[in-house]
Coordinates of C-alpha atoms in Angstrom, one line a residue:
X289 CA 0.0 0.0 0.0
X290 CA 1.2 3.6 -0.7
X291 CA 0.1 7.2 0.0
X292 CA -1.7 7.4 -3.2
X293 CA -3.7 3.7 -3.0
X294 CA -4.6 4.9 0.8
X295 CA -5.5 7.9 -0.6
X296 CA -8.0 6.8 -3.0
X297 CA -9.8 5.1 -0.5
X298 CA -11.0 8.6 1.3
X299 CA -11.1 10.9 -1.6
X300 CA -11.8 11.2 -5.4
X301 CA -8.4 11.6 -7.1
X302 CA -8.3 14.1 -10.0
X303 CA -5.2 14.9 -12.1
X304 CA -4.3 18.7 -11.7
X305 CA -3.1 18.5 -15.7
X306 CA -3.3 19.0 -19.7
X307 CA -0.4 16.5 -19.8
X308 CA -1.8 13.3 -21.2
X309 CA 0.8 11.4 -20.7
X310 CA 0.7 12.0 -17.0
X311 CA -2.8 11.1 -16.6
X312 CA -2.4 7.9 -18.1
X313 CA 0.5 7.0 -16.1
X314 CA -1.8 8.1 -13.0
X315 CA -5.2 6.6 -13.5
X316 CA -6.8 9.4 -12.0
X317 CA -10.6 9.3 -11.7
X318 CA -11.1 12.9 -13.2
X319 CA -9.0 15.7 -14.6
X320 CA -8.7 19.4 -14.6
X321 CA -7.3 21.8 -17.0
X322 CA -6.6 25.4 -16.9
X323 CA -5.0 28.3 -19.0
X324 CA -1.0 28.0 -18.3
X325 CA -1.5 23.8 -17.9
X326 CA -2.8 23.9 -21.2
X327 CA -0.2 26.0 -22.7
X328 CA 2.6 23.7 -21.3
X329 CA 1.1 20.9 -22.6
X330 CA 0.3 22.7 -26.6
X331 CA 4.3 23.0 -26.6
X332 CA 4.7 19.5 -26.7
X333 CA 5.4 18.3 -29.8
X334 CA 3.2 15.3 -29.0
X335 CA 0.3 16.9 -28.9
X336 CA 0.9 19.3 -32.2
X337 CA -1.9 17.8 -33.8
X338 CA -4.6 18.8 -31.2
X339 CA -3.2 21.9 -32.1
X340 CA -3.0 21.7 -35.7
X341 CA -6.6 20.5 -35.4
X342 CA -7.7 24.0 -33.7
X343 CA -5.9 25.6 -35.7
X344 CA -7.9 24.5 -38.9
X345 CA -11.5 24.7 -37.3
X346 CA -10.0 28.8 -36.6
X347 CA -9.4 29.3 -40.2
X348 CA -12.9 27.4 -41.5
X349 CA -14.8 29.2 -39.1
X350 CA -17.2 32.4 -40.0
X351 CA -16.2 36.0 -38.7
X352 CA -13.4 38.5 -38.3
X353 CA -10.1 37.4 -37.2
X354 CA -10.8 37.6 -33.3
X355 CA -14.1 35.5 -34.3
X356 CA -11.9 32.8 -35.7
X357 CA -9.4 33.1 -32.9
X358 CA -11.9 32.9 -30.2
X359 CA -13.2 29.6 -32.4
X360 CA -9.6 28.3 -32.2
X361 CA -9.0 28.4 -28.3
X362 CA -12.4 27.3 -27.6
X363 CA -11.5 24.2 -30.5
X364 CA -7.7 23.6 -28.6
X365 CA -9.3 23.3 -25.0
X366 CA -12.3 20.9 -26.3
X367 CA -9.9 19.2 -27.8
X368 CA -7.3 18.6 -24.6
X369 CA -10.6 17.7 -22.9
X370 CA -11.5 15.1 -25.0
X371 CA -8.3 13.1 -25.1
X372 CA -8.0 13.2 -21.6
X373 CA -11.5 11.8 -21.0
X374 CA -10.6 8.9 -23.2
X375 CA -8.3 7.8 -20.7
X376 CA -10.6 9.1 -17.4
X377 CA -13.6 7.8 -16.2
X378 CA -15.3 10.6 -14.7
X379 CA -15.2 14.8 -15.6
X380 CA -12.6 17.0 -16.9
X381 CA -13.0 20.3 -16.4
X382 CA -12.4 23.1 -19.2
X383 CA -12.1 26.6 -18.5
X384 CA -13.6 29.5 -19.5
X385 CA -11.2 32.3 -21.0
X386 CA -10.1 35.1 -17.6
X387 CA -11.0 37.7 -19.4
X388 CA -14.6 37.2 -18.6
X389 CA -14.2 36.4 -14.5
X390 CA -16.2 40.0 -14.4
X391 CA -18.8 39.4 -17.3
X392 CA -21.4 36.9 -16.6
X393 CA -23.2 36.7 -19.7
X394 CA -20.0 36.4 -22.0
X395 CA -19.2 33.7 -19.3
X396 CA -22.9 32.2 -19.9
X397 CA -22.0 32.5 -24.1
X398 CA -18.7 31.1 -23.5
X399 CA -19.4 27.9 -21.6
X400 CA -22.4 27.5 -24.1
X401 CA -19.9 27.0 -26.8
X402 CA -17.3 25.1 -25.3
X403 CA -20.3 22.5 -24.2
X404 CA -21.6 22.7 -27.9
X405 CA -18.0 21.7 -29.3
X406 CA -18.3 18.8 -25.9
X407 CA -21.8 17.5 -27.8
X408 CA -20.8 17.5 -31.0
X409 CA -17.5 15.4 -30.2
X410 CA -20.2 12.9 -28.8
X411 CA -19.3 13.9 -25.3
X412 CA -22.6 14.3 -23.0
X413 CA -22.8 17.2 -20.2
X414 CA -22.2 14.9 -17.2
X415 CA -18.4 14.2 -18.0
X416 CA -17.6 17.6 -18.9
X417 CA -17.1 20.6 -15.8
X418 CA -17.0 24.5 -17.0
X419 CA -14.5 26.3 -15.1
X420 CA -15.2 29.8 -14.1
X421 CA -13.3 32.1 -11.7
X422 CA -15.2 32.7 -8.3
X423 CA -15.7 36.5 -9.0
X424 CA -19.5 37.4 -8.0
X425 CA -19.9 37.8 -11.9
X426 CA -18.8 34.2 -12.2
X427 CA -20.5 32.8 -9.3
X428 CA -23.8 34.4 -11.0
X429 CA -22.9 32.9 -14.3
X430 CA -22.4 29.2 -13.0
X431 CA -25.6 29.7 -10.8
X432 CA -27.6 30.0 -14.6
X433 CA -25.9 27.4 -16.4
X434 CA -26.2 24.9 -13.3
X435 CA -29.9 25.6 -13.9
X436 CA -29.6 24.4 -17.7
X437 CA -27.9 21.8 -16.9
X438 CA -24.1 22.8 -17.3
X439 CA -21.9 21.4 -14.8
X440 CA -19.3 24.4 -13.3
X441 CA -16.5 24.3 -11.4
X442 CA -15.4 27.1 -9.7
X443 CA -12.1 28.2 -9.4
X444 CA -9.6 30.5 -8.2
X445 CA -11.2 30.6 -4.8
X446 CA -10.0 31.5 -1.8
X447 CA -12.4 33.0 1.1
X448 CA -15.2 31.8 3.1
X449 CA -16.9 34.5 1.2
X450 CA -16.6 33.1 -2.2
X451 CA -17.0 29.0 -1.1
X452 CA -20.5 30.7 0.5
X453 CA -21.8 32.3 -2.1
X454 CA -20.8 29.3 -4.4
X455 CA -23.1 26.7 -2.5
X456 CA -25.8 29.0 -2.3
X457 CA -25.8 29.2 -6.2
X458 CA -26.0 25.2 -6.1
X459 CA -22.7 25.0 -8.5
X460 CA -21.5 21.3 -8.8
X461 CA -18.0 22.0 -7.4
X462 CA -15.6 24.5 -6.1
X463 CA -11.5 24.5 -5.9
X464 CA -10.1 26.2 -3.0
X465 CA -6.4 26.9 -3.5
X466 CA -4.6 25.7 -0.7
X467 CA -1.0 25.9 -2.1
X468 CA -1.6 29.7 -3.1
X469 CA -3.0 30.5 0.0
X470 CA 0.0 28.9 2.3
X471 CA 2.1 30.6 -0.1
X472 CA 0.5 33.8 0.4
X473 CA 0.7 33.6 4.0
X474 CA 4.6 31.9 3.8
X475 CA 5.5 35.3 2.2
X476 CA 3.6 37.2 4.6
X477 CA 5.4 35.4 7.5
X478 CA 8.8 35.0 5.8
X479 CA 9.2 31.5 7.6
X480 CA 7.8 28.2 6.5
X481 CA 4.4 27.2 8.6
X482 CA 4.1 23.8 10.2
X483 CA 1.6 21.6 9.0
X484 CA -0.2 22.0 11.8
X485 CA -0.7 25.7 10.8
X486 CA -1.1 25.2 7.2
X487 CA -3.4 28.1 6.4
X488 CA -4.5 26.6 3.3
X489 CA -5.1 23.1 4.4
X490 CA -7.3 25.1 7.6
X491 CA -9.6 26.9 4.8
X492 CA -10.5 23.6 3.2
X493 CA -11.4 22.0 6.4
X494 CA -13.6 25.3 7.6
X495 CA -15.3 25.3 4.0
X496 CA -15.9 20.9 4.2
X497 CA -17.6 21.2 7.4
X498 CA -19.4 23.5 6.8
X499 CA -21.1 22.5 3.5
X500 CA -21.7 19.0 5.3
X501 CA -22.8 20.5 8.3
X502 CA -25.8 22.7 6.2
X503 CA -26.0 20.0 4.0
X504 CA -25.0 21.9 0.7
X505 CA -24.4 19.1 -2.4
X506 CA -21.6 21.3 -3.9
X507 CA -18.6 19.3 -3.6
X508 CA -15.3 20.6 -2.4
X509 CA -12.5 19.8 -4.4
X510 CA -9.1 21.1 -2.4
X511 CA -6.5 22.2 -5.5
X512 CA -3.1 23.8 -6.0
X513 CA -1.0 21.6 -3.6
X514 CA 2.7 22.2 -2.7
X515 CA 3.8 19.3 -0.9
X516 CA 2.5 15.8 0.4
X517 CA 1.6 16.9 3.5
X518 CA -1.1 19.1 2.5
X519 CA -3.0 16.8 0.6
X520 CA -2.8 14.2 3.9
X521 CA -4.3 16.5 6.0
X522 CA -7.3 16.8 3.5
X523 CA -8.0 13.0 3.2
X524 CA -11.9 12.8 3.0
X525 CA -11.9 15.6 1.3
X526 CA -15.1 14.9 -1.6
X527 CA -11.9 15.4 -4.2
X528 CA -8.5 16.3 -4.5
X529 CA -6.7 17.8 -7.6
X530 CA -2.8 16.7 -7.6
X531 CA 0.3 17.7 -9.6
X532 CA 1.5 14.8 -11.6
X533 CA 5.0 15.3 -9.5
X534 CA 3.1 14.7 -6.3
X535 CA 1.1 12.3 -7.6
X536 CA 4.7 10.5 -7.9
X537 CA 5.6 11.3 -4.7
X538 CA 2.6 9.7 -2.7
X539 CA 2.9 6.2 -5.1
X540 CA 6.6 6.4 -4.2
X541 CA 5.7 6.8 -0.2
X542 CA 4.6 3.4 1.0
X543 CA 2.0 3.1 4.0
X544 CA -2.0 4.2 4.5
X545 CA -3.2 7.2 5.2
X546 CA -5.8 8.1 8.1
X547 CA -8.8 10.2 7.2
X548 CA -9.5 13.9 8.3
X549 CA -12.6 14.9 7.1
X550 CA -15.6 13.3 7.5
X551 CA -19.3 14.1 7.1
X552 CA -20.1 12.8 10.1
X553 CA -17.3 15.0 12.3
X554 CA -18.9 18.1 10.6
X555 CA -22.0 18.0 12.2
X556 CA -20.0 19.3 15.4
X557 CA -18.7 21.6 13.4
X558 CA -19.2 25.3 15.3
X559 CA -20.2 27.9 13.1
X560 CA -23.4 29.5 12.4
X561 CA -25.3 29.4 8.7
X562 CA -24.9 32.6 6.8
X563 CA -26.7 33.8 3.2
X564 CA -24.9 36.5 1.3
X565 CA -26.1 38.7 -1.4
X566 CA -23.9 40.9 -3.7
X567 CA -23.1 43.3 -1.2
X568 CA -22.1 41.2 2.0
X569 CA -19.9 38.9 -0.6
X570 CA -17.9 41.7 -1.7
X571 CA -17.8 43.2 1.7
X572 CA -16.6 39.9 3.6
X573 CA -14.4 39.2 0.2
X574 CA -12.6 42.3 0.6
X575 CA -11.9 42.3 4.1
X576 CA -10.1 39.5 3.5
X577 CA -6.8 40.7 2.6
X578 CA -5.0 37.4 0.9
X579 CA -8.3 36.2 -0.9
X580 CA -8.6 39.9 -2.6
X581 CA -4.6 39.7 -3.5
X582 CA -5.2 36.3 -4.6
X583 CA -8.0 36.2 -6.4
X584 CA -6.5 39.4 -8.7
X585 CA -3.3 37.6 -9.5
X586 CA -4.9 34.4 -10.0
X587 CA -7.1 35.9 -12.9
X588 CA -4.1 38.3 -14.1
X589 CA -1.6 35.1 -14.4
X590 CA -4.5 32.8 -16.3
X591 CA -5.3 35.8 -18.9
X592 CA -1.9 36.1 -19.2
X593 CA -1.3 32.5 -20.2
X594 CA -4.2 32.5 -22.3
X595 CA -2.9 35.4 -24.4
X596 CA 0.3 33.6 -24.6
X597 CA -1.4 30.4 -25.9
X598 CA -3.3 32.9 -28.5
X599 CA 0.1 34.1 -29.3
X600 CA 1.6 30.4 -29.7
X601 CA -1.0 30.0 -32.5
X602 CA -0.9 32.9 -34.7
X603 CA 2.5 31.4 -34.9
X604 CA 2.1 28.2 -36.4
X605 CA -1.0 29.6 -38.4
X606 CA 1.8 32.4 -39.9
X607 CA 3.9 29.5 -40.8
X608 CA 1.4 27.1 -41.7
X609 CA 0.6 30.0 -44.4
X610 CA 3.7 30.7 -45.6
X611 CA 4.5 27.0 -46.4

């Protein structure tokens, strides 16, 4: 038995990923993609025909050029997604471009065509998650679509606030950052926190309690790990989304793993139920000072990525052309 068998007896594993080849080394049960992931993997020569593939839906498809483009990112993500859920058994999750985190309809419009490109690959609604940062905008957005029947997961979240207003809005599933919130607080401290400590592993715990406690059917899905110990202090967590490096790690690390979170121990949980509407959110959001920084640089660093992906491709189309 090692870390990662034990593991899988608490808590649903999910690949934190766009490399394929890691996921099928892994056997995750799902997988989840984002922005810079995505543009890691593209630059694989492996995978330059997923690429190549985008590329020529961009060029066939109606419009301007930033028509087209938008066709082409939206073709390349499908596309990552649907190779990886040939080797999964459960969701991936695709996500929607940063640059709407503050626009719910374009969100809504966005996650309508990423699903349609799902369908038409033959790929039905239940294996496929929409990713949308936990702005309010967002939240609002995945509150809609979870009503039409698209599954969202939201990410980039780091307060109470946000993991609140998210199982109010009946989304499917949320990511809480733990790795970005220790580091945060690492920085802030300038000295390494014991495990004990971990601020990120305590906001997971504090937002699993207390959707079991109130009975909320969002599942929490702690993400953005830095080491081992982290994700052990999470087993029981609904799901976990690991780095293919510490997925190594924990199958290199023989012995079982006890489990920390349980449905049951939430129902002692001590806190009292709260409902927020716009206003409270952004109030309670903003007074907490990492989730603010965090939440800004999380969306600034995936827009970034995503423009550098655009970038990637006008590239091969300009030499595609000029072959």
């Amino acid at each position: 038995m090692n870390f990662l068998e034990s593991l899988k007896r608490h808590t649903t594993v999910v690949a934190d990923t766009g490399d394929i080849a890691a996921i099928n080394q892994h056997k995750p049960q799902d997988a989840t993609t984002n922005p810079s992931l995505i543009y890691q993997a593209a630059q694989k020569p492996e995978y330059a025909g997923l690429h190549d593939d985008a590329i020529q839906y961009a060029l066939k498809s109606p419009g301007d050029q930033p028509a087209r483009r938008d066709a082409g990112m939206d073709k390349l993500m499908v596309n990552f997604g649907c190779e990886i859920l040939k080797l999964v058994p459960g969701r991936v999750s695709t996500e929607v471009d940063a640059a709407l985190s503050f626009d719910t309809q374009g969100t809504v419009a966005k996650a309508h065509r990423l699903m349609a490109l799902y369908e038409e690959a033959g790929i039905t609604r239940e294996r496929v998650l929409i990713k949308i940062a936990s702005t309010w905008e967002g939240i609002r957005a995945a509150q809609q679509l979870e009503r039409e029947g698209i599954h969202c997961n939201l990410t980039l979240l780091f307060s109470f606030a946000q993991a609140v207003a998210c199982a109010e809005a009946g989304v499917t599933l949320i990511s809480p950052f733990v790795g970005r919130i220790y580091d945060w607080y690492r920085k802030e401290r300038g000295a390494d926190i014991p495990p004990d400590q971990d601020p990120g592993v305590a906001s997971v715990t504090r937002i699993y309690n207390y959707f079991k406690k109130f009975g909320y059917q969002t599942q929490v899905m702690g993400a953005s790990f830095r080491k081992v110990e982290q994700i052990v202090r999470l087993a029981g967590c609904d799901l976990l989304t690991i780095s293919p490096d510490l997925l190594a790690q924990m199958e290199k690390t023989p012995g079982e793993i006890t489990r920390c979170l349980s449905a049951e121990a939430a129902r002692a949980f001590n806190e009292k139920k709260i409902h927020l509407d716009e206003k409270n959110f952004r109030w309670m959001h903003n007074e907490d000072a990492m989730a603010s920084d965090k939440l800004s640089e999380g969306i600034r660093k995936f827009n970034a990525d995503t423009r550098k992906l655009e970038q990637f491709a006008r590239t091969k189309v300009e030499t595609l052309l000029a072959a």
